[in-house]
XYZ file of C-alpha atoms in Angstrom:
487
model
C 20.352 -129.125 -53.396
C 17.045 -130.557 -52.611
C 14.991 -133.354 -51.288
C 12.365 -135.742 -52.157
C 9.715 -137.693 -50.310
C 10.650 -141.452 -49.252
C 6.803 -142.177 -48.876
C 7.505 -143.547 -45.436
C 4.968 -143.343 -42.931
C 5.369 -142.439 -39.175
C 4.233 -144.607 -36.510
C 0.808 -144.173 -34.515
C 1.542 -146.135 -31.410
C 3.223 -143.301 -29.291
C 0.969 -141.096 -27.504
C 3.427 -137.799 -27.095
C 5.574 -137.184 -30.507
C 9.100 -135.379 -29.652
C 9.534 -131.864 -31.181
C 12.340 -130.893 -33.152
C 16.402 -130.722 -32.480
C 18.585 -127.582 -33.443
C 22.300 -127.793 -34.322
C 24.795 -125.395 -35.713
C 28.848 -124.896 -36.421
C 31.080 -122.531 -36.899
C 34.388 -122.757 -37.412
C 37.460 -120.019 -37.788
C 39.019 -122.426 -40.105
C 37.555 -121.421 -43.785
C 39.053 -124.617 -45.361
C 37.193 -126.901 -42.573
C 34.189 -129.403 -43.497
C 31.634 -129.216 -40.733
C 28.777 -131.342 -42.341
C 30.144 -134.843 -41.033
C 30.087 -132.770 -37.299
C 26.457 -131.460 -38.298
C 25.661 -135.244 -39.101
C 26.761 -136.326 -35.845
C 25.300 -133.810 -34.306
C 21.565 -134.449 -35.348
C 22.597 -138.121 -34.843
C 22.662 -136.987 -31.417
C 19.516 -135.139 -31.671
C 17.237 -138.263 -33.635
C 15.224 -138.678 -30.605
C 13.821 -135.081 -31.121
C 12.455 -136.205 -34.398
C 12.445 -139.103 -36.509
C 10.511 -137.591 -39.412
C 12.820 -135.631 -42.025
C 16.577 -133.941 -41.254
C 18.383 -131.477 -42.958
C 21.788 -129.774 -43.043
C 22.440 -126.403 -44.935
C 26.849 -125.350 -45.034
C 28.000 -122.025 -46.328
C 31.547 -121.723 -47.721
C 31.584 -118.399 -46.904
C 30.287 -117.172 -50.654
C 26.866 -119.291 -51.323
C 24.990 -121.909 -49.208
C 24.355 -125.213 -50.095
C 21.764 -127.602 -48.196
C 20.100 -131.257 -48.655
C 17.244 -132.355 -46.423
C 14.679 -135.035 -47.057
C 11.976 -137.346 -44.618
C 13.522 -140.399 -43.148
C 16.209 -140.490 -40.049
C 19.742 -138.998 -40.304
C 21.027 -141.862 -41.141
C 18.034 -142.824 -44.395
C 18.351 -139.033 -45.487
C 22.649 -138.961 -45.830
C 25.467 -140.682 -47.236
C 28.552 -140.321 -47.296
C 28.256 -138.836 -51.686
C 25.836 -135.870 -50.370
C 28.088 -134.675 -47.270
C 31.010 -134.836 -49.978
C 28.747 -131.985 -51.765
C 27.959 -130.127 -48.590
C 31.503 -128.519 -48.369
C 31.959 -125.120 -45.662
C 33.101 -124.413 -42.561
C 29.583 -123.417 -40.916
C 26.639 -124.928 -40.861
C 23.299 -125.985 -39.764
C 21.426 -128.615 -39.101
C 17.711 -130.103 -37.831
C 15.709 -133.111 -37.514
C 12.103 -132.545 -37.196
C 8.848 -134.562 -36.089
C 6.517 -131.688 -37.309
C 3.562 -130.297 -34.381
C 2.723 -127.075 -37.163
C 2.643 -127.933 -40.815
C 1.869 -131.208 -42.588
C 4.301 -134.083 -43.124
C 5.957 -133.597 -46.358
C 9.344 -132.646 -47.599
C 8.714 -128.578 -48.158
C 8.261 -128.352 -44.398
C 11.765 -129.924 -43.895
C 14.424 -127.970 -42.419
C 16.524 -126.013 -42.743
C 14.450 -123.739 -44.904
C 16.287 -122.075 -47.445
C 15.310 -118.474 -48.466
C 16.505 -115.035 -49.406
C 16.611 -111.591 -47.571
C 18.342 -108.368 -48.284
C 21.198 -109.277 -47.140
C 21.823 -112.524 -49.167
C 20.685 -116.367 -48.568
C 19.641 -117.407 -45.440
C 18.816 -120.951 -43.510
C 16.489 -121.025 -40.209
C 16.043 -124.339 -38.246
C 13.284 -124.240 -35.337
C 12.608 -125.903 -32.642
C 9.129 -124.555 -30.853
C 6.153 -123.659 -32.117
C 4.768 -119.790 -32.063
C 1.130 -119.539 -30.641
C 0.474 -116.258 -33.114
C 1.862 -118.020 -36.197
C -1.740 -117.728 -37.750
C -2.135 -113.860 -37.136
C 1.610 -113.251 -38.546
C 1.210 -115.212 -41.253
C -2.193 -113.507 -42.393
C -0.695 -109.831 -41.761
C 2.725 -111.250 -43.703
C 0.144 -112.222 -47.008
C -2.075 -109.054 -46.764
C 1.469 -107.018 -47.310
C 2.240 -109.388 -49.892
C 4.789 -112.187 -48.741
C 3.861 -115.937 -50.524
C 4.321 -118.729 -48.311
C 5.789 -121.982 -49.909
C 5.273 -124.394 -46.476
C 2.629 -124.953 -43.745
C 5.974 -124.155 -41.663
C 5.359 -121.613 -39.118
C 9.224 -121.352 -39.488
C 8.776 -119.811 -42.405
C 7.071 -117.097 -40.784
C 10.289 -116.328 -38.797
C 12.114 -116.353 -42.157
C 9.472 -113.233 -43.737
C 9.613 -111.288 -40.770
C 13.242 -111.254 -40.371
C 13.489 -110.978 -44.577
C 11.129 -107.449 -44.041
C 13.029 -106.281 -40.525
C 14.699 -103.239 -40.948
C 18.719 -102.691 -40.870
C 21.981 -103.991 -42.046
C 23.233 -105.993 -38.825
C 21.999 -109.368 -38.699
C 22.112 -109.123 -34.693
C 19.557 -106.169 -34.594
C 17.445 -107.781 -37.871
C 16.891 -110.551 -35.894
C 16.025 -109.516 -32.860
C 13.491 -107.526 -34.667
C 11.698 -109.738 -36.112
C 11.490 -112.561 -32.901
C 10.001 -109.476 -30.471
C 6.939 -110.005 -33.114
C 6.772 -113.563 -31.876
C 4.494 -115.314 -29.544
C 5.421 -118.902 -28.398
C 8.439 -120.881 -28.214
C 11.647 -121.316 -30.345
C 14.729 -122.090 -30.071
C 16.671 -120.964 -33.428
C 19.413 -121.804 -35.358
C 20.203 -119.466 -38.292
C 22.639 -119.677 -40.884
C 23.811 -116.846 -43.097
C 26.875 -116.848 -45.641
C 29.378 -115.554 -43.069
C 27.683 -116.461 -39.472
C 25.915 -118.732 -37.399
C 23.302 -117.028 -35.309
C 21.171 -119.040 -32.672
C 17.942 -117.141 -30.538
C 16.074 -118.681 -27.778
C 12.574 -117.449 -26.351
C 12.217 -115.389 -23.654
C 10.757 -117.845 -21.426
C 13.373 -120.668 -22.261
C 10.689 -122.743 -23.190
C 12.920 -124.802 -25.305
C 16.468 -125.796 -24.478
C 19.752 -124.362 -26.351
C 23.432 -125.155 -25.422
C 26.619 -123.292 -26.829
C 29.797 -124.935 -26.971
C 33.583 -125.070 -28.090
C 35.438 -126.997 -30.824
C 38.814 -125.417 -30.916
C 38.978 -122.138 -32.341
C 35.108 -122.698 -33.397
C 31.975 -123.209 -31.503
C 28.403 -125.072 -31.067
C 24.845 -124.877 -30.535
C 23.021 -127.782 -29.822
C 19.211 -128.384 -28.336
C 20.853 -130.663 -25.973
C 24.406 -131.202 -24.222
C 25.123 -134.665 -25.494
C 24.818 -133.250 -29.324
C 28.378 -131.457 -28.471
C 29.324 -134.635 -26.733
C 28.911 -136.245 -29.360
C 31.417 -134.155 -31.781
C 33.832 -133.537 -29.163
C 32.959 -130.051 -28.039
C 33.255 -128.647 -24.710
C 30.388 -127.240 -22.992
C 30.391 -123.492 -22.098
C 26.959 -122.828 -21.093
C 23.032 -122.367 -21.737
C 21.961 -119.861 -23.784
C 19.914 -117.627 -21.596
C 16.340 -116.879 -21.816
C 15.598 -113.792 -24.628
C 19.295 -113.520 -25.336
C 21.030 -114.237 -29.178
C 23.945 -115.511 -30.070
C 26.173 -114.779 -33.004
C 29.464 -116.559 -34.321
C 31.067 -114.723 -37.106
C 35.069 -113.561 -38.082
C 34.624 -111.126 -35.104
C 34.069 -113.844 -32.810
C 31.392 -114.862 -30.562
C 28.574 -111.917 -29.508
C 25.708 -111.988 -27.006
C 22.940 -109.707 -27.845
C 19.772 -109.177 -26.122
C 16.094 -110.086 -27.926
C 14.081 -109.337 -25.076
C 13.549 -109.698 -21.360
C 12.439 -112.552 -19.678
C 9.421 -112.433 -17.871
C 9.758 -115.574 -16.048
C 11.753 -118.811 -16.772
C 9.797 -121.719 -17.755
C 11.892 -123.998 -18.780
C 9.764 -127.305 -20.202
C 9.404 -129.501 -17.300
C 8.428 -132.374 -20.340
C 12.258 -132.165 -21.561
C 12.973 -134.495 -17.954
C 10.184 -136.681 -17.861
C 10.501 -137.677 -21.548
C 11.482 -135.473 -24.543
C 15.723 -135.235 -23.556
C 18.412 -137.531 -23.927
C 19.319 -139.100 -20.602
C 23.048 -138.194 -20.779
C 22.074 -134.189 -21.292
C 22.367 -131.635 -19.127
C 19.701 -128.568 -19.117
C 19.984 -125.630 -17.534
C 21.897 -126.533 -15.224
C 19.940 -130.075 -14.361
C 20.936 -133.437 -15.166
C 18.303 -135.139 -16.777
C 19.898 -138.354 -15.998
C 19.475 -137.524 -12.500
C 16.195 -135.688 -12.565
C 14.712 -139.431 -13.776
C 16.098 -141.124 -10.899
C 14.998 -138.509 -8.617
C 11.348 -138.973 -10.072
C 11.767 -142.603 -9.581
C 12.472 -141.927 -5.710
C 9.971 -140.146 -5.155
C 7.330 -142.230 -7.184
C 8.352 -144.903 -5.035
C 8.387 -142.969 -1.395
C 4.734 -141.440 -2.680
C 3.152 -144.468 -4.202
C 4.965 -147.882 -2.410
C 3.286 -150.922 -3.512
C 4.665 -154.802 -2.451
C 5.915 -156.471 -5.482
C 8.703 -158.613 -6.443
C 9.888 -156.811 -9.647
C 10.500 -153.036 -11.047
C 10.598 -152.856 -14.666
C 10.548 -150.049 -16.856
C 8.796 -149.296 -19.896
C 12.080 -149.095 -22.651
C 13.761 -146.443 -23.315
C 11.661 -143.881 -21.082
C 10.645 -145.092 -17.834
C 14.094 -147.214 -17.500
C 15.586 -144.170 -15.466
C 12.792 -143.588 -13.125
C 11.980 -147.484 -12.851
C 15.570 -147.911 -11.388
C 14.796 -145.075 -9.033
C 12.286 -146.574 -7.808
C 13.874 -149.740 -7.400
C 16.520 -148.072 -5.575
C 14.024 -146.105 -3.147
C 12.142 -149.047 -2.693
C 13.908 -152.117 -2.140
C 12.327 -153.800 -4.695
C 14.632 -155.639 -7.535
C 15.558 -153.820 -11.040
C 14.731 -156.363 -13.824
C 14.013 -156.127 -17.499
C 10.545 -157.386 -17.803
C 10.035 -155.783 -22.010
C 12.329 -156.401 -24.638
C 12.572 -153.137 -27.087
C 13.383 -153.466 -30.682
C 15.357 -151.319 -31.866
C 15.140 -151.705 -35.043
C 11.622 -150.253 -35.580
C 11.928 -146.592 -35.764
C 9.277 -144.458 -36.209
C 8.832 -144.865 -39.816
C 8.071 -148.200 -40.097
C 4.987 -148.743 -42.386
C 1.882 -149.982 -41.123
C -0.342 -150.640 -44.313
C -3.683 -151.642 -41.922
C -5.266 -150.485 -39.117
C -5.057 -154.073 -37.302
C -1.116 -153.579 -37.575
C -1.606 -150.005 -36.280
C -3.323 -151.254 -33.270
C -1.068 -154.203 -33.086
C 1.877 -152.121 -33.667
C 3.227 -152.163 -29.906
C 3.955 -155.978 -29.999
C 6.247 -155.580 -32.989
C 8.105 -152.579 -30.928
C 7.999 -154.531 -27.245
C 7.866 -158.232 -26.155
C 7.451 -159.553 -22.286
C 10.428 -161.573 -21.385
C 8.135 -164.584 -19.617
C 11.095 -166.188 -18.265
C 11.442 -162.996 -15.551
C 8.063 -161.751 -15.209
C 5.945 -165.225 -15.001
C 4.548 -165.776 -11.623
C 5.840 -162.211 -10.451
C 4.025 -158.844 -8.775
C 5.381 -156.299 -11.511
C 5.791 -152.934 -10.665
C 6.050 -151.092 -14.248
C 7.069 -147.618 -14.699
C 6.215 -145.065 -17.735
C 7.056 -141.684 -18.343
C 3.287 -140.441 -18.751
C -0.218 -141.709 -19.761
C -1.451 -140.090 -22.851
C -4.728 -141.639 -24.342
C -4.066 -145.172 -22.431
C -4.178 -147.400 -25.310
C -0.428 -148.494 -25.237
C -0.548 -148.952 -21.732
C -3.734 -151.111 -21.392
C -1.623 -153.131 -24.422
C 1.909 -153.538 -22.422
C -0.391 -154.157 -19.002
C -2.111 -157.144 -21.134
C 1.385 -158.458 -22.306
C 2.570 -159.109 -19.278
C -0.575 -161.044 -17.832
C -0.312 -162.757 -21.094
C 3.504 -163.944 -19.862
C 2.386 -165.125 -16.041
C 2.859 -161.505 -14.571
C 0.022 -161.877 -11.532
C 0.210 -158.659 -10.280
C 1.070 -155.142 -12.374
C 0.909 -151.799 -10.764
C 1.925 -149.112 -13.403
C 3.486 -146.275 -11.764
C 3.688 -143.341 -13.960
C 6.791 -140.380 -12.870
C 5.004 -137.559 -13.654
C 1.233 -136.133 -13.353
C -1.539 -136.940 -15.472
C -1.401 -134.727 -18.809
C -4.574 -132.854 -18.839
C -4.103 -130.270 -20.769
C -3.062 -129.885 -24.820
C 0.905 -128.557 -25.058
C 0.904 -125.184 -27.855
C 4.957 -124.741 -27.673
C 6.407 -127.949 -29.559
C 5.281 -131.018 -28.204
C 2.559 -132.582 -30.503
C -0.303 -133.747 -27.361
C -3.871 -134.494 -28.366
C -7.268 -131.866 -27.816
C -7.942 -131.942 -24.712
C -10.963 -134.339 -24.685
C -8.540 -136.933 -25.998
C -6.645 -137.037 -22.950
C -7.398 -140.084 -20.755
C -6.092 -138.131 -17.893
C -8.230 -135.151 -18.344
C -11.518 -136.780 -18.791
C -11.300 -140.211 -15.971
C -10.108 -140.483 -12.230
C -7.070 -142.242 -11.572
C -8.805 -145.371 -10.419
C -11.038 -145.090 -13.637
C -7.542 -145.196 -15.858
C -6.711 -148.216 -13.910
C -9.573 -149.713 -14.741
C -9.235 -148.759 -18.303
C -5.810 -149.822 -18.936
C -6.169 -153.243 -16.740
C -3.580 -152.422 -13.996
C -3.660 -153.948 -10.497
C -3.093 -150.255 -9.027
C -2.008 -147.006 -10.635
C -0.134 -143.793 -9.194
C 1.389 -141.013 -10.954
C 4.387 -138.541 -9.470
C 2.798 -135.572 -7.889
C 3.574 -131.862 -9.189
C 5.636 -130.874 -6.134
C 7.463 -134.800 -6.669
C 8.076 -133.545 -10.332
C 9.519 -130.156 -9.430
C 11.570 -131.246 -6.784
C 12.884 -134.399 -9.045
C 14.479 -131.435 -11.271
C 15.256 -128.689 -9.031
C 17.164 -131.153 -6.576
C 19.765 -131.855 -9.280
C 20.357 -128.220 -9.660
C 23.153 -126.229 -7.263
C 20.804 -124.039 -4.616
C 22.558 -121.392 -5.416
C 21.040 -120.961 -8.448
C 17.604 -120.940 -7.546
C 14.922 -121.820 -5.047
C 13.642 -125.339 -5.722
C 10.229 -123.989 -4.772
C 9.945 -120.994 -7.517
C 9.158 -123.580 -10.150
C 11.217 -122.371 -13.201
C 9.523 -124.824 -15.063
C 6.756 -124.768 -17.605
C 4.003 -127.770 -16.267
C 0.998 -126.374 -18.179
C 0.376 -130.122 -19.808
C -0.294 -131.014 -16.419
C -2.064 -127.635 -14.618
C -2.982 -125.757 -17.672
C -1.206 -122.650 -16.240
C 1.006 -121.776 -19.520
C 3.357 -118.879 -19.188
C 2.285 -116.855 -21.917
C -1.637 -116.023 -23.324
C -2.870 -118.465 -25.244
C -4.887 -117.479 -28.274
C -7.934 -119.182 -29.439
C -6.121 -119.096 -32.932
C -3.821 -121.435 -31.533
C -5.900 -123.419 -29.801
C -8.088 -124.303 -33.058
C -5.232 -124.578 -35.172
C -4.390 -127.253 -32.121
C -8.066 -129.052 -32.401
C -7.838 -129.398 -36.578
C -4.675 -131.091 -36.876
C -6.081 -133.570 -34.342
């Protein structure tokens, strides 16, 4: 089964685009259906990507898959999960930061190895993709996508070996970068995560069966009970002989993506041990004990500054009010035929309520500052609807440096916050004052969530290279142009 493209096209007003979301089942039952659990799953999971989804199901002789562009909910009904009969399964939603938008680079990708069909989903992006993928044509492998999940899917198809566990782990010690990798063959569900733990990866329980899921509330949402993280460099595979750990690789050093708290995660998950929930509120605390400001309102900027704006409310003093309306009804697919409605686009996603914020100081919290457009737009909203005062108060540090491991940020000399001051990005966006959450506030905001016994809240297990530029791995200048031409 296949796909087609929609012809929808993805909104420009957001200034970070989420990565992907992973999901897989497996259940002991052979007669079970898992593809209404998948669904629910990546239903879970839309905030990771709005752009296409996908589910592939084996039945324990052949797989079968569907995936298209549009949400979960545009892309299935209730006729193709009725075709997508077997008992385990995989599933993705993608907003695509390697490859072009179009329905080949959907997931799960569908191919063949040696040892039968075979279905990767991906969340990450690998920093040698380019390198690989040249080597993989000069021996003769034809690439059908821009994917660089399809270069996962050649080397593991050339790896040598009959067990899946050791063909696997093969083919990821070739990798550079970031995954975190749900594969589906005709009799197990297999899921890897990088060595650094760049991206998150949950396992769970449903019964007799079990889970992986990008984030906690993706088994939450299906009923299954959490067991743990999967660990840095470590495999996972769920088969008739049960469930098996296997080792990839070492880790080096966990650096866990610091991003997943300020923005990319759902606010009900849990990562690694943190509570992102918590980690928000935290930030808001801190924003508020670092950067205090007299005002007579918090607000936050719907859905992702509405955790750390009623931290900051709570650390302050200050009252939590709703000061933006959201609709939630504009996804990010809605079509913008002109470049006026582009740049208009925020007032058909957000509205100032001018019966609370008319006459008021406004303190307004955001999860980060990307090229300053949107917020110069919401700051000139709210003036527009009485607000005499707004200081924007932002709960992390100012991204200054271009993400390579899944999160789609602009060239460097596109971020506002690597090329102006703070005061100059004050000036810019039309705020009465602006402060961001310092590194050690950021850190702290997640570590303090996390038992000490399980590490030291100053060893920084966290990747923060968006905002120091230290990354965890070597960067190549491969994928640092590949970065600067799809920008």
């Amino acid at each position: 089964m296949g796909g087609h493209y929609t012809g929808l096209h993805e909104s420009q007003i957001t200034g970070l685009r989420e990565e992907c979301g992973v999901f897989g089942v497996y259940l002991s039952d052979c007669e079970a259906d898992v593809s209404p659990m998948i669904y629910y799953g990546l239903y879970a999971l839309q905030h990771r990507g709005q752009e296409s989804a996908g589910i592939a199901v084996t039945d324990g002789l052949r797989l079968r898959y569907f995936k298209d562009m549009g949400l979960v909910s545009e892309v299935f009904d209730p006729k193709i999960l009725s075709q997508l009969k077997g008992y385990a399964g995989i599933g993705h939603v993608r907003y695509s930061t390697t490859g072009s938008s179009y329905v080949a680079n959907a997931q799960p990708l569908v191919v063949r190895y040696k040892g039968g069909d075979m279905a990767l989903a991906h969340n990450g992006n690998l920093v040698n993709a380019v390198s690989l993928r040249g080597e993989l044509e000069a021996q003769g492998a034809i690439f059908q996508t821009t994917s660089d999940t399809e270069v996962i899917a050649n080397l593991i198809s050339r790896a040598e070996g009959d067990d899946i566990k050791d063909v696997v782990s093969q083919a990821m010690r070739q990798i550079n970068g970031s995954y975190a990798v749900v594969i589906l063959t005709a009799d197990a569900v297999i899921g890897v995560r990088d060595p650094y733990g760049i991206r998150p990866l949950c396992l769970g329980q449903l019964g007799d069966g079990y889970v992986l899921a990008s984030e906690s509330c993706a088994l939450d949402a299906i009923g299954a009970e959490f067991i743990r993280d999967i660990k840095p460099g470590e495999g996972i595979a769920i088969s008739k002989n049960g469930l098996e750990s296997f080792k990839i690789m070492d880790s080096p050093k966990r650096a866990l993506c610091s991003f997943e708290f300020v923005y990319l995660a759902r606010t009900d998950s849990v990562i690694d041990g943190a509570s992102v929930y918590r980690a928000r509120i935290n930030a808001g605390h801190m924003l508020a004990m670092e950067h205090p400001v007299q005002a007579d309102m918090v607000i936050g900027v719907p859905d992702s500054g509405t955790t750390a704006a009623i931290g900051y409310a709570q650390q302050s003093g200050i009252p939590f009010g709703e000061g933006l309306i959201k609709n939630r009804y504009v996804g990010r697919t809605f079509i913008q035929p002109e470049q006026k409605m582009r740049e208009e686009g925020v007032k058909v996603k957000l509205n100032a309520l001018r019966e609370t914020v008319k006459g008021k100081r406004i303190v307004m919290v955001d999860d980060s500052i990307v090229r300053g457009t949107t917020s110069r737009q919401i700051v000139d909203m709210l003036k527009e609807a009485g607000a005499i005062e707004v200081h924007m108060r932002i709960s992390s540090p100012p991204v200054q440096y271009p993400c390579y491991f899944g999160i789609d940020t602009p060239s460097r000399q596109h971020l506002i916050g690597a090329t102006h001051s703070v005061k100059e990005i004050s000036e810019i966006i039309g705020a009465d004052s602006l402060g961001y959450l310092s590194m050690d506030g950021l850190v702290r905001s997640i570590a303090e969530t996390v038992g000490s016994d399980e590490f030291d809240a100053l060893s920084n297990p966290y990747c923060m290279a968006c905002f120091d530029g230290r990354y965890p791995m070597e960067v190549s200048c491969e994928a640092q142009k590949s970065l600067f031409e799809r920008h």
